Amino acid sequence: MVTGDELLLLYEQMAVIRRTEKAAHDLFLSGLVKGTTHLAAGHEAIAVGASAALRADDYVFATYRGHHHALARGATPEECLAELMSRATGLCGAKGGSMHLTKASAGMLGSYAIVGAHLPMAVGAAWSARLRGTGQVAVAFFGDGATNIGAFHEALNLAAVWKLPVLFVCENNLYMEYTAIADVTAVARPAADRAPAYGIPGEVVDGNDVVLVQEAVDRLARRARAGDGPALLEASTYRHYGHSRADPAAYRPAEEVERWLKHDPLDLARGRLDGLGVSAEAIGAADERATAVVQKAVEAAKAAPAPDPAEALTDVWADGGAAWRN
Amino acid sequence: MVTGDELLLLYEQMAVIRRTEKAAHDLFLSGLVKGTTHLAAGHEAIAVGASAALRADDYVFATYRGHHHALARGATPEECLAELMSRATGLCGAKGGSMHLTKASAGMLGSYAIVGAHLPMAVGAAWSARLRGTGQVAVAFFGDGATNIGAFHEALNLAAVWKLPVLFVCENNLYMEYTAIADVTAVARPAADRAPAYGIPGEVVDGNDVVLVQEAVDRLARRARAGDGPALLEASTYRHYGHSRADPAAYRPAEEVERWLKHDPLDLARGRLDGLGVSAEAIGAADERATAVVQKAVEAAKAAPAPDPAEALTDVWADGGAAWRN
Amino acid sequence: MAELTATQEAFGQRQITYREAVAEGIAREMRRDPAVVCLGEDIGAAGGVFKTTAGLFEEFGPGRVWDTPISEQAIVGAAMGAAMTGMRPVAEIMFSDFLACCWDYLANEIPKVRYMTGGQVTVPLVVRTANGGGLGFGAQHSQATENWAFTVPGLKIAAPSTPADVVGMMASAIRSDDPVVFFEHKGLFASKGPPAPPDHVVELGKAAVVREGADITLVALASMVPVALAAAERLAAEGIDAEVVDLRCLIPLDVSTVLASLAKTSRLTIVEENPYQGGWGATLVSVVADEGFGLLDAPVRRVAGECVPLPFADALEERVIPTVDKVMTAVRTLTAY
Amino acid sequence: MAELTATQEAFGQRQITYREAVAEGIAREMRRDPAVVCLGEDIGAAGGVFKTTAGLFEEFGPGRVWDTPISEQAIVGAAMGAAMTGMRPVAEIMFSDFLACCWDYLANEIPKVRYMTGGQVTVPLVVRTANGGGLGFGAQHSQATENWAFTVPGLKIAAPSTPADVVGMMASAIRSDDPVVFFEHKGLFASKGPPAPPDHVVELGKAAVVREGADITLVALASMVPVALAAAERLAAEGIDAEVVDLRCLIPLDVSTVLASLAKTSRLTIVEENPYQGGWGATLVSVVADEGFGLLDAPVRRVAGECVPLPFADALEERVIPTVDKVMTAVRTLTAY
Ligand SMILES: Cc1ncc(C[n+]2csc(CCOP(=O)(O)OP(=O)(O)O)c2C)c(N)n1
Ligand SMILES: Cc1ncc(C[n+]2csc(CCOP(=O)(O)OP(=O)(O)O)c2C)c(N)n1
Ligand SMILES: [Mg+2]
Ligand SMILES: [Mg+2]
């Protein structure tokens, strides 16, 4: 079981993510973030709980809604926000943007914007870990909507057949873009109810409780490392903002929103911290540190330069260039 | 329950298919059929049993291993063999070939050579039937290997969510090309064990027993027509030839082959006919008619002309032409 | 352009957006023909993520406007099956990049089934999709993928540049007994133009000369049409009189209009958003270099996307997608040849 | 060619088939580098449906040669994930038509991830696939789909025409830190040629002048190289001296070799199996019509596949795929210009 001090660290990570997402939202509305953003406020416990259960050299693959995973794996708010704000100092040099946050050096192998596409990649990373005998696991995080696309099926079957150390973690926030997952899915639990089709464990966890997430991922990752194969974890959660950009999410019933906002990951963690005897001051100090980090990050990102246009024609190939002909 | 006379008709259809496949095999070996063939000898009961349970206006979608379905739906041995032999009189004017036998006028909406691709099409045909209120059902026949491809998953989920009148019939012959399905599938029953993932019935039937196939398809088709949605039927069977062309199927254990050859659809039907009091003479006469039909078909196909090369540039577009520019 | 629009509006001519035109074009056909049904992700009550199906669910109800799971293969595959059996489905693939998720249907099934069955079946469907870049959506949501479709015989390819053309070409596309891939440009959704007259039908495969000129022919498609027009306006100030052809469709390809223009101008520049390598303009140039060789007084140049993925930042994206400046540079070089 | 082969064999020079060269090329790299692993359908004990992986399972075992389910997305997606994490996977997609079933990986993921991460990751993988027609496999198993890959920046594209090139280019492809799509032509599998010397490496992006000539340049790829060579032999009898360039790779595209040849011959015909619309030859022509315009003394012609699906019957397929006769007709027209 987690100690108060350990949990306080996780809490602070979640607080940083929450504030980074709020900053991204505000920056988008003020025109400083172009394109689109898919904010993960509300999903913090999944990223932070899972990361806490993983090794530093494990592999994570995420979606366009992936800020929380990048941050939980060690990307700084500054490099994330700089990326969103099209700065040369961004995580991907402003070539990726909000949907493609990647920090390979921290095992965050990318955010992919084609629903479901990264599940087979995670299978491949797990295969690679097994071939190299490293004991690493790979984790693919994906939304409820991804459970109905073909790549999901192919990835789970292959992972099961090859008994690979890969975890499939579904962040079930009840909605795809503007349509409820329940309206377009043949089973009640879009992920967990599919696990038997691949002969693998399928579990459901409260994705807003960072401790429960950590425990579940820890257990399934140990199992995977021990050679017992993949597992599917469905983490229930809810997004605080709309799907993307300025979506007001009017399609969600008010009672539902209210109910979920009362089941907030940060609140839950605070309750647990209290139970573990962590003082309100200590929690408040963590909150303040988080606020300060994100504020500084916003300032630094704002001050950073735009990328050199010449960068557009680099890094297609491993030699750093983009020449397709002589 | 089927009567002796009814079953004799089904038997004769199976006998015609068996002989057509034998003819196709011999013609391939003698160089008169080019490209490739995927013979369905051994699978006859599935096509004939299912067809017997369907309405004339129902829709059937099949695979590259689809001769039996074309024949069961009313294509003649002559038009099938002529197609295989690249004759102008072939079912598709020799534009399709063995893998693409189609007789749209008989509701045989095509044989598709990309594994799994036709499952969503069948879903669409069922959707169309529902939209037009015709009471038709659509049936997709596919191999065990198709259960691991993405299109399978997407088709089944959509069919279930929209509660469409479509049946998914898996012809499980234990092998894909040269690899056993058991080696690459996470569950024991590649089709039936996946049905719960879509909240639909999943049944297993002896696919070599034409009567059991007919009964199962009849029951599931009624259910579908009544608005109760799709179903998955896994029919166990075995192919008598190799996967395609001249494949000797050396990868199959001798005992397994022997066991299955003893469980032949024609033998099983003959046993049932005997039980129903149909005389050996009547069965023999059906066999002879089948032999004669196929012999005549081979002669006629041999005598038919090759297609006019100009036909290569027709029928891309609905206007009959192939012009892509002015 | 902006001023022109303002003037027209001042004189009381109603303008509609390209986005509205999409929904209008579909609605007109749905009113006309009960066989027309729509399917796609979030196209129903939500009206589509680009609001290009706004109002359809309200007018036609859930029996004709169907929300789907995120299952691109099932969407397009089901549309195909329905089209083969008496319906005229209009399937939406949200971003044209996602055509890759159902490419088998676009490349191997839909365009081939009529041919390989010897003409037994037709597939009267439309796959609509939001295409193109310039909006900072990054590498996987910004591509101009009309060149993918262009590699596959058996697909008609429409890519209108104005609201009226959207309506008129949508009519032709939905009425077509052949499959049509209909590229709606994301960068044009907010642009405005005169509404389409009643019963407006623009035949597929007819390019439009949208600006007459004597010195050089600019051939463009979709969002590159306003770019080419803007370049032409600015070149006029330099004394270069460019003719601009809006190709409107890639298949059928209106070669005649291009060659006729070239007969007048003797010089050609193609403006295309898709990458230079494998871009549609290359095929047009190859036809011209064969059949129009004698007409050419100068090299032919293609101003196309750079051969890189689409980057996120504005500063980078502008370096990749053709701009007015790049077109002007190309034209100046050729007219000086 | 046949006689030549016979002569060489008579003189004791061993010949190997193109098919054998594929397995040989992979085996050489697997011996060299333990990071090289293979995956695909029926590639293990069965040796591949074209026997192009024969012997690998026996030599390297199940830990390095992996049979997969029929899951093209999982095959290529897993190869990508493995390539990003230290392996050098060689994935087989049985027929190149099936690339459509995993097109998202080829179009949107593999070629873009290095760029969109700002260079953080590389994807050193090879996707091998049996390409092309002429064998009566029908519309869904016969396409020359190198033009699909050619629409996507970020993929290297190899398509060898001889056994030795297969080995040498396979070495380059597997050692490449960039993703390579390796097209093996079904129509060439049974063809024979001299074996590759030890450590044979053919750099990607280098065309080969396989026949020198002064009157016209024929540029061809893969199975069209023997067609172009045969046409050149027969044209020689008519007094036309054709130079034949085997392009070998589409990306990187060796424009220099083509322009250098053109500087000599002033006339150009491209021979390509993929359809005229959207074929790779179009891009090459567009480069020539721009940068090589001054070199041209005649129109440029592309002898390409007809813009139809591939029909089954021989009599029909021959009408669609370029033949020696079609090449000769094109050349005669241009040399007479
Ligand atoms: C293949 C594909 N289809 C459609 C989309 C458009 N799209 C982006 S996010 C999204 C909803 C995804 O929902 P879910 O998987 O539940 O994830 P969430 O956004 O809720 O985190 C859709 C449809 C896409 N990016 N990729
Ligand atoms: C998408 C795709 N991948 C691979 C193939 C090659 N292929 C043709 S048949 C076949 C085996 C199919 O096995 P199964 O589904 O069991 O059907 P069966 O041949 O046994 O009837 C394979 C791999 C294909 N046609 N399509
Ligand atoms: Mg969701
Ligand atoms: Mg099978």
mmCIF file with all atom_site columns, C-alpha atoms in Angstrom, chain A residues 10 21 28 81 86 90 92 97 131-132 156 160 163 165 168 192 215 250 265 283 296 306 321:
data_model
loop_
_atom_site.group_PDB
_atom_site.id
_atom_site.type_symbol
_atom_site.label_atom_id
_atom_site.label_alt_id
_atom_site.label_comp_id
_atom_site.label_asym_id
_atom_site.label_entity_id
_atom_site.label_seq_id
_atom_site.pdbx_PDB_ins_code
_atom_site.Cartn_x
_atom_site.Cartn_y
_atom_site.Cartn_z
_atom_site.occupancy
_atom_site.B_iso_or_equiv
_atom_site.pdbx_formal_charge
_atom_site.auth_seq_id
_atom_site.auth_comp_id
_atom_site.auth_asym_id
_atom_site.auth_atom_id
_atom_site.pdbx_PDB_model_num
ATOM 1  C CA . LEU A 1 10  ? 1.462   11.388  -7.180  1.00 0.00 ? 10  LEU A CA 1
ATOM 2  C CA . GLU A 1 21  ? -4.436  21.398  -19.112 1.00 0.00 ? 21  GLU A CA 1
ATOM 3  C CA . PHE A 1 28  ? -6.142  27.958  -26.916 1.00 0.00 ? 28  PHE A CA 1
ATOM 4  C CA . LEU A 1 81  ? 3.170   23.973  -23.613 1.00 0.00 ? 81  LEU A CA 1
ATOM 5  C CA . SER A 1 86  ? 4.433   26.303  -31.793 1.00 0.00 ? 86  SER A CA 1
ATOM 6  C CA . GLY A 1 90  ? 8.617   22.382  -27.845 1.00 0.00 ? 90  GLY A CA 1
ATOM 7  C CA . CYS A 1 92  ? 8.929   17.926  -30.864 1.00 0.00 ? 92  CYS A CA 1
ATOM 8  C CA . GLY A 1 97  ? 1.730   19.667  -31.833 1.00 0.00 ? 97  GLY A CA 1
ATOM 9  C CA . LEU A 1 131 ? 13.300  -10.592 -28.127 1.00 0.00 ? 131 LEU A CA 1
ATOM 10 C CA . ARG A 1 132 ? 15.919  -8.501  -26.396 1.00 0.00 ? 132 ARG A CA 1
ATOM 11 C CA . LEU A 1 156 ? -5.074  -7.964  -28.853 1.00 0.00 ? 156 LEU A CA 1
ATOM 12 C CA . ALA A 1 160 ? -2.297  -12.917 -26.705 1.00 0.00 ? 160 ALA A CA 1
ATOM 13 C CA . LYS A 1 163 ? 2.007   -13.927 -24.930 1.00 0.00 ? 163 LYS A CA 1
ATOM 14 C CA . PRO A 1 165 ? 4.340   -8.215  -22.065 1.00 0.00 ? 165 PRO A CA 1
ATOM 15 C CA . PHE A 1 168 ? -3.937  -2.352  -22.977 1.00 0.00 ? 168 PHE A CA 1
ATOM 16 C CA . ALA A 1 192 ? -13.239 -5.390  -20.516 1.00 0.00 ? 192 ALA A CA 1
ATOM 17 C CA . GLU A 1 215 ? -2.269  -1.239  -7.903  1.00 0.00 ? 215 GLU A CA 1
ATOM 18 C CA . ALA A 1 250 ? -23.537 20.100  -24.484 1.00 0.00 ? 250 ALA A CA 1
ATOM 19 C CA . PRO A 1 265 ? -9.229  12.362  -9.168  1.00 0.00 ? 265 PRO A CA 1
ATOM 20 C CA . ILE A 1 283 ? -1.207  19.291  0.278   1.00 0.00 ? 283 ILE A CA 1
ATOM 21 C CA . LYS A 1 296 ? 6.644   29.524  -15.060 1.00 0.00 ? 296 LYS A CA 1
ATOM 22 C CA . ALA A 1 306 ? 9.121   30.193  -33.219 1.00 0.00 ? 306 ALA A CA 1
ATOM 23 C CA . GLY A 1 321 ? 17.305  15.454  -44.206 1.00 0.00 ? 321 GLY A CA 1
#
